mmCIF file of C-alpha atoms in Angstrom:
data_model
loop_
_atom_site.group_PDB
_atom_site.id
_atom_site.type_symbol
_atom_site.label_atom_id
_atom_site.label_comp_id
_atom_site.label_asym_id
_atom_site.label_seq_id
_atom_site.Cartn_x
_atom_site.Cartn_y
_atom_site.Cartn_z
ATOM 1 C CA MET A 120 -1.555 27.168 12.653
ATOM 2 C CA GLN A 121 -3.981 24.327 13.313
ATOM 3 C CA GLN A 122 -6.251 23.636 10.356
ATOM 4 C CA SER A 123 -8.265 20.685 11.636
ATOM 5 C CA THR A 124 -11.694 21.173 13.191
ATOM 6 C CA LEU A 125 -12.995 19.531 16.365
ATOM 7 C CA VAL A 126 -16.775 19.300 16.721
ATOM 8 C CA ARG A 127 -18.047 18.583 20.227
ATOM 9 C CA LEU A 128 -21.299 16.621 20.200
ATOM 10 C CA LYS A 129 -21.525 16.496 23.985
ATOM 11 C CA GLU A 130 -20.303 19.492 25.946
ATOM 12 C CA LYS A 131 -20.342 18.309 29.567
ATOM 13 C CA LEU A 132 -18.302 15.190 30.286
ATOM 14 C CA THR A 133 -17.651 13.867 33.779
ATOM 15 C CA LEU A 134 -14.942 11.234 33.520
ATOM 16 C CA LYS A 135 -12.606 9.633 36.029
ATOM 17 C CA ASN A 136 -9.202 8.461 34.754
ATOM 18 C CA PRO A 137 -10.503 7.527 31.286
ATOM 19 C CA ILE A 138 -8.387 5.300 29.057
ATOM 20 C CA MET A 139 -8.025 6.215 25.368
ATOM 21 C CA VAL A 140 -7.973 3.476 22.716
ATOM 22 C CA VAL A 141 -6.879 4.502 19.222
ATOM 23 C CA GLY A 142 -7.882 2.300 16.284
ATOM 24 C CA LEU A 143 -7.370 4.220 13.062
ATOM 25 C CA PRO A 144 -6.942 2.613 9.608
ATOM 26 C CA GLY A 145 -3.566 0.927 9.079
ATOM 27 C CA VAL A 146 -2.008 -2.359 7.957
ATOM 28 C CA GLY A 147 -4.642 -5.096 7.720
ATOM 29 C CA LEU A 148 -7.127 -2.675 9.316
ATOM 30 C CA VAL A 149 -6.334 -4.626 12.507
ATOM 31 C CA GLY A 150 -6.582 -1.721 14.964
ATOM 32 C CA LYS A 151 -9.653 -0.267 13.288
ATOM 33 C CA LEU A 152 -11.475 -3.624 13.409
ATOM 34 C CA VAL A 153 -10.766 -4.046 17.129
ATOM 35 C CA ALA A 154 -11.715 -0.512 18.164
ATOM 36 C CA GLU A 155 -14.901 -0.434 16.095
ATOM 37 C CA HIS A 156 -15.910 -3.860 17.407
ATOM 38 C CA LEU A 157 -15.584 -2.597 20.987
ATOM 39 C CA VAL A 158 -17.500 0.576 20.131
ATOM 40 C CA ASP A 159 -20.398 -1.616 18.988
ATOM 41 C CA GLU A 160 -20.192 -4.176 21.799
ATOM 42 C CA LEU A 161 -19.940 -1.547 24.562
ATOM 43 C CA ALA A 162 -22.624 0.655 22.955
ATOM 44 C CA ALA A 163 -20.242 3.605 23.073
ATOM 45 C CA GLU A 164 -21.639 7.098 22.509
ATOM 46 C CA ARG A 165 -20.288 9.459 19.854
ATOM 47 C CA ILE A 166 -18.993 12.580 21.616
ATOM 48 C CA MET A 167 -16.599 14.316 19.191
ATOM 49 C CA GLU A 168 -15.809 14.473 15.484
ATOM 50 C CA VAL A 169 -12.629 15.628 13.762
ATOM 51 C CA TYR A 170 -12.497 17.066 10.244
ATOM 52 C CA SER A 171 -9.235 17.946 8.548
ATOM 53 C CA PRO A 172 -7.853 19.132 5.190
ATOM 54 C CA HIS A 173 -5.177 16.476 5.763
ATOM 55 C CA PHE A 174 -7.777 13.756 5.111
ATOM 56 C CA PRO A 175 -8.397 12.665 1.481
ATOM 57 C CA PRO A 176 -10.536 15.150 -0.505
ATOM 58 C CA GLN A 177 -13.620 12.969 -0.745
ATOM 59 C CA VAL A 178 -17.011 12.300 0.750
ATOM 60 C CA LEU A 179 -18.433 8.884 1.658
ATOM 61 C CA VAL A 180 -21.811 7.698 0.388
ATOM 62 C CA ASN A 181 -24.349 6.417 2.924
ATOM 63 C CA LYS A 182 -26.811 3.573 2.312
ATOM 64 C CA ASP A 183 -29.578 6.087 1.558
ATOM 65 C CA CYS A 184 -27.351 7.772 -1.071
ATOM 66 C CA THR A 185 -26.684 10.846 1.046
ATOM 67 C CA VAL A 186 -23.062 11.811 1.598
ATOM 68 C CA ARG A 187 -20.832 12.728 4.519
ATOM 69 C CA PRO A 188 -17.300 14.121 4.694
ATOM 70 C CA VAL A 189 -14.375 11.947 5.736
ATOM 71 C CA SER A 190 -13.828 12.267 9.494
ATOM 72 C CA ASN A 191 -12.457 10.665 12.641
ATOM 73 C CA THR A 192 -14.697 10.169 15.656
ATOM 74 C CA ILE A 193 -14.273 9.838 19.407
ATOM 75 C CA TYR A 194 -16.722 7.603 21.262
ATOM 76 C CA LEU A 195 -17.209 7.165 24.997
ATOM 77 C CA GLY A 196 -17.971 3.741 26.456
ATOM 78 C CA LYS A 197 -17.529 1.802 29.687
ATOM 79 C CA ALA A 198 -15.434 -1.319 30.274
ATOM 80 C CA ASN A 199 -16.613 -2.488 33.698
ATOM 81 C CA GLU A 200 -16.193 0.716 35.722
ATOM 82 C CA THR A 201 -13.566 2.236 33.437
ATOM 83 C CA ASP A 202 -14.463 5.076 31.082
ATOM 84 C CA VAL A 203 -12.938 4.348 27.662
ATOM 85 C CA LEU A 204 -12.515 6.861 24.846
ATOM 86 C CA PHE A 205 -12.327 5.229 21.409
ATOM 87 C CA LEU A 206 -10.699 7.190 18.585
ATOM 88 C CA VAL A 207 -11.737 5.601 15.280
ATOM 89 C CA GLY A 208 -12.250 6.925 11.792
ATOM 90 C CA ASP A 209 -12.163 6.790 8.036
ATOM 91 C CA HIS A 210 -8.558 7.800 7.343
ATOM 92 C CA GLN A 211 -5.247 8.869 8.781
ATOM 93 C CA SER A 212 -3.551 11.967 7.438
ATOM 94 C CA THR A 213 -2.306 11.966 3.860
ATOM 95 C CA THR A 214 0.500 14.416 4.757
ATOM 96 C CA ALA A 215 3.423 14.360 7.181
ATOM 97 C CA GLN A 216 2.399 17.742 8.569
ATOM 98 C CA GLY A 217 -1.118 16.453 9.118
ATOM 99 C CA HIS A 218 0.071 13.462 11.144
ATOM 100 C CA TYR A 219 1.801 15.786 13.612
ATOM 101 C CA GLU A 220 -1.046 18.289 13.707
ATOM 102 C CA LEU A 221 -3.746 15.666 14.250
ATOM 103 C CA CYS A 222 -1.707 13.817 16.897
ATOM 104 C CA SER A 223 -1.270 17.103 18.723
ATOM 105 C CA LEU A 224 -5.033 17.639 18.588
ATOM 106 C CA TYR A 225 -5.740 14.127 19.905
ATOM 107 C CA LEU A 226 -3.287 14.649 22.762
ATOM 108 C CA ASP A 227 -4.874 18.021 23.566
ATOM 109 C CA ILE A 228 -8.163 16.150 23.978
ATOM 110 C CA ALA A 229 -6.487 13.499 26.140
ATOM 111 C CA GLU A 230 -4.977 16.182 28.382
ATOM 112 C CA GLU A 231 -8.271 18.064 28.635
ATOM 113 C CA LEU A 232 -10.102 14.887 29.707
ATOM 114 C CA LYS A 233 -7.262 13.903 32.055
ATOM 115 C CA VAL A 234 -6.446 10.629 30.297
ATOM 116 C CA PRO A 235 -3.644 8.814 32.190
ATOM 117 C CA ARG A 236 -3.081 6.105 29.565
ATOM 118 C CA ILE A 237 -3.412 5.561 25.807
ATOM 119 C CA TYR A 238 -3.406 2.290 23.880
ATOM 120 C CA THR A 239 -2.859 2.589 20.133
ATOM 121 C CA LEU A 240 -3.769 -0.454 18.044
ATOM 122 C CA GLY A 241 -2.283 -1.585 14.760
ATOM 123 C CA GLY A 242 -0.985 -4.383 12.600
ATOM 124 C CA TYR A 243 2.573 -5.668 12.123
ATOM 125 C CA PRO A 244 3.081 -6.816 8.498
ATOM 126 C CA THR A 245 4.857 -10.169 8.154
ATOM 127 C CA GLY A 246 4.582 -10.537 4.390
ATOM 128 C CA LYS A 247 3.607 -14.217 4.857
ATOM 129 C CA LEU A 248 0.250 -15.764 3.985
ATOM 130 C CA THR A 249 0.140 -17.500 7.365
ATOM 131 C CA TYR A 250 -1.441 -16.564 10.688
ATOM 132 C CA GLU A 251 0.468 -15.906 13.905
ATOM 133 C CA ASP A 252 -1.416 -15.615 17.201
ATOM 134 C CA THR A 253 1.036 -13.032 18.506
ATOM 135 C CA VAL A 254 0.664 -9.454 19.707
ATOM 136 C CA LEU A 255 3.766 -7.279 19.705
ATOM 137 C CA GLY A 256 4.131 -4.135 21.765
ATOM 138 C CA VAL A 257 6.133 -0.975 22.320
ATOM 139 C CA ALA A 258 5.600 1.572 25.078
ATOM 140 C CA ASN A 259 6.914 4.892 26.330
ATOM 141 C CA SER A 260 8.258 3.525 29.616
ATOM 142 C CA THR A 261 9.934 0.335 30.823
ATOM 143 C CA GLU A 262 7.512 0.173 33.764
ATOM 144 C CA LEU A 263 4.555 0.004 31.390
ATOM 145 C CA ILE A 264 6.307 -2.678 29.334
ATOM 146 C CA GLU A 265 6.654 -4.897 32.407
ATOM 147 C CA GLU A 266 2.986 -4.389 33.262
ATOM 148 C CA ILE A 267 1.698 -5.225 29.769
ATOM 149 C CA LYS A 268 3.908 -8.305 29.451
ATOM 150 C CA GLN A 269 1.593 -9.938 32.005
ATOM 151 C CA TYR A 270 -1.154 -9.990 29.360
ATOM 152 C CA GLY A 271 0.903 -11.996 26.876
ATOM 153 C CA VAL A 272 2.165 -9.089 24.783
ATOM 154 C CA GLU A 273 5.648 -9.688 23.345
ATOM 155 C CA PHE A 274 8.322 -6.994 23.389
ATOM 156 C CA ARG A 275 11.207 -7.757 21.028
ATOM 157 C CA GLU A 276 14.465 -5.849 21.088
ATOM 158 C CA SER A 277 14.448 -2.955 18.575
ATOM 159 C CA GLU A 278 11.240 -4.214 16.924
ATOM 160 C CA PRO A 279 9.645 -3.038 14.691
ATOM 161 C CA SER A 280 13.095 -2.475 13.193
ATOM 162 C CA GLY A 281 11.887 0.126 10.714
ATOM 163 C CA GLY A 282 9.923 2.123 13.284
ATOM 164 C CA ILE A 283 6.235 2.975 13.341
ATOM 165 C CA VAL A 284 4.720 5.507 10.964
ATOM 166 C CA GLY A 285 1.414 7.230 11.655
ATOM 167 C CA ALA A 286 -0.757 7.922 14.671
ATOM 168 C CA SER A 287 -0.021 4.566 16.336
ATOM 169 C CA GLY A 288 3.626 5.506 16.806
ATOM 170 C CA LEU A 289 3.487 9.270 17.133
ATOM 171 C CA LEU A 290 0.892 9.196 19.896
ATOM 172 C CA VAL A 291 2.983 6.787 21.970
ATOM 173 C CA ALA A 292 6.114 8.930 21.645
ATOM 174 C CA PHE A 293 4.564 12.353 22.193
ATOM 175 C CA SER A 294 2.187 11.278 24.980
ATOM 176 C CA GLY A 295 5.240 10.675 27.144
ATOM 177 C CA MET A 296 6.161 14.346 26.777
ATOM 178 C CA ARG A 297 2.764 15.187 28.273
ATOM 179 C CA GLY A 298 3.032 12.799 31.203
ATOM 180 C CA ILE A 299 0.668 10.203 29.717
ATOM 181 C CA ASP A 300 1.517 6.479 29.716
ATOM 182 C CA ALA A 301 1.089 4.949 26.262
ATOM 183 C CA ALA A 302 1.640 1.678 24.439
ATOM 184 C CA CYS A 303 1.156 0.442 20.898
ATOM 185 C CA LEU A 304 -0.247 -3.087 20.564
ATOM 186 C CA MET A 305 0.210 -4.757 17.162
ATOM 187 C CA GLY A 306 -1.362 -7.923 15.795
ATOM 188 C CA MET A 307 0.765 -9.972 13.378
ATOM 189 C CA THR A 308 -0.768 -9.849 9.895
ATOM 190 C CA PRO A 309 0.226 -10.687 6.304
ATOM 191 C CA GLY A 310 -0.494 -7.037 5.573
ATOM 192 C CA TYR A 311 -2.137 -7.547 2.189
ATOM 193 C CA LEU A 312 -5.821 -7.714 3.139
ATOM 194 C CA MET A 313 -8.194 -6.820 5.959
ATOM 195 C CA ASP A 314 -7.272 -9.210 8.773
ATOM 196 C CA PRO A 315 -10.085 -9.962 11.255
ATOM 197 C CA LYS A 316 -8.217 -13.035 12.565
ATOM 198 C CA SER A 317 -5.302 -10.898 13.722
ATOM 199 C CA ALA A 318 -7.894 -8.503 15.125
ATOM 200 C CA GLN A 319 -9.283 -11.337 17.269
ATOM 201 C CA SER A 320 -5.856 -11.905 18.841
ATOM 202 C CA LEU A 321 -5.474 -8.207 19.573
ATOM 203 C CA LEU A 322 -9.045 -7.947 20.890
ATOM 204 C CA LYS A 323 -8.393 -10.831 23.304
ATOM 205 C CA VAL A 324 -5.384 -9.023 24.789
ATOM 206 C CA LEU A 325 -7.253 -5.731 25.122
ATOM 207 C CA CYS A 326 -10.239 -7.424 26.779
ATOM 208 C CA ASN A 327 -7.848 -9.065 29.262
ATOM 209 C CA ILE A 328 -6.357 -5.678 30.055
ATOM 210 C CA PHE A 329 -9.814 -4.227 30.698
ATOM 211 C CA GLY A 330 -11.115 -7.359 32.415
ATOM 212 C CA ILE A 331 -14.121 -7.716 30.115
ATOM 213 C CA GLU A 332 -15.677 -10.276 27.777
ATOM 214 C CA VAL A 333 -17.407 -9.342 24.530
ATOM 215 C CA ASN A 334 -19.165 -11.261 21.788
ATOM 216 C CA THR A 335 -16.765 -11.964 18.909
ATOM 217 C CA ASP A 336 -19.126 -13.710 16.477
ATOM 218 C CA SER A 337 -18.995 -10.965 13.841
ATOM 219 C CA LEU A 338 -15.181 -10.946 13.833
ATOM 220 C CA LYS A 339 -15.086 -14.743 13.630
ATOM 221 C CA LYS A 340 -17.396 -14.683 10.599
ATOM 222 C CA LYS A 341 -15.210 -12.098 8.862
ATOM 223 C CA ALA A 342 -12.117 -14.142 9.741
ATOM 224 C CA GLU A 343 -13.588 -17.279 8.146
ATOM 225 C CA GLU A 344 -14.345 -15.358 4.961
ATOM 226 C CA MET A 345 -10.811 -13.959 4.799
ATOM 227 C CA GLU A 346 -9.282 -17.403 5.513
ATOM 228 C CA ASN A 347 -11.037 -18.733 2.421
ATOM 229 C CA ILE A 348 -9.562 -15.895 0.378
ATOM 230 C CA LEU A 349 -6.081 -16.522 1.799
ATOM 231 C CA GLU A 350 -6.322 -20.247 1.043
ATOM 232 C CA LYS A 351 -7.085 -19.452 -2.590
ATOM 233 C CA LEU A 352 -4.140 -17.050 -2.698
ATOM 234 C CA LYS A 353 -1.853 -19.741 -1.242
ATOM 235 C CA GLU A 354 -3.043 -22.263 -3.823
ATOM 236 C CA LYS A 355 -2.435 -19.823 -6.653
ATOM 237 C CA GLU A 356 1.017 -19.017 -5.247
ATOM 238 C CA GLU A 357 1.921 -22.726 -5.072
ATOM 239 C CA GLN A 358 0.605 -23.447 -8.569
ATOM 240 C CA GLN A 359 2.661 -20.637 -10.041
ATOM 241 C CA ASN A 360 5.653 -21.602 -7.864
ATOM 242 C CA LEU A 361 6.192 -17.949 -7.067
ATOM 243 C CA PRO A 362 8.792 -16.837 -4.499
ATOM 244 C CA GLU A 363 7.435 -15.514 -1.223
ATOM 245 C CA VAL A 364 6.510 -11.861 -1.531
ATOM 246 C CA LYS A 365 8.429 -9.788 0.971
ATOM 247 C CA PRO A 366 6.977 -6.475 2.177
ATOM 248 C CA THR A 367 8.924 -3.420 1.106
ATOM 249 C CA GLU A 368 10.819 -1.253 3.583
ATOM 250 C CA GLU A 369 7.930 1.214 3.411
ATOM 251 C CA ASP A 370 5.431 -1.562 4.224
ATOM 252 C CA LEU A 371 7.488 -2.654 7.225
ATOM 253 C CA ARG A 372 7.752 0.876 8.547
ATOM 254 C CA TYR A 373 4.038 1.581 8.379
ATOM 255 C CA ILE A 374 2.386 -0.214 11.262
ATOM 256 C CA GLY A 375 -0.460 2.247 11.754
#
């Protein structure tokens, strides 16, 4: 029995072949940074909210000291003439059951709005304190793989080797069962901290796919701040002559 709640903030939607972009929290917050940046740049409108007992049992505090429950939100924006639905939010599910339930809910929404394609966004943890301007991909059909390769996305045999845990992977797999094309695009990231630089690489690919240009100043500023932090971490690592920290099997499996 479905326990999550969908709140519709706009009842009547007239869309034509809308694309869904999913950027929920995951490794390096790469997908979340990209999706939320596009929401802001395209002045997307909030149309739905999702509340679930599978989210952490907490509320978030606003600037004015009021509170709001943890939620995920769907926004509607336009990229040129294409309607784009952005699924962003505070958290993914904290339970295995919740991941499946929420993904089913998101796909119900996609079917209802006649979405022909979904792009999920995430980060691929390298475990290295270095930057790679690479975007990896997986998809639910070989035809879609060939199409996306044209935008510079790399598809490596059996990668990620440990699979993809969370909405980024589940949505790609189960969308195929509903006749929806889907791909997961992953920016390479150390995986330890928020990674706006990796987000820039992923944003560039997504903008090429949509044929749009957006201002990236805010991401660049965040990237510069994080580079300074990473440089200090590298220095400390070299001073202590510590071996390179490898991500655990669990880290490698969670791309999110």
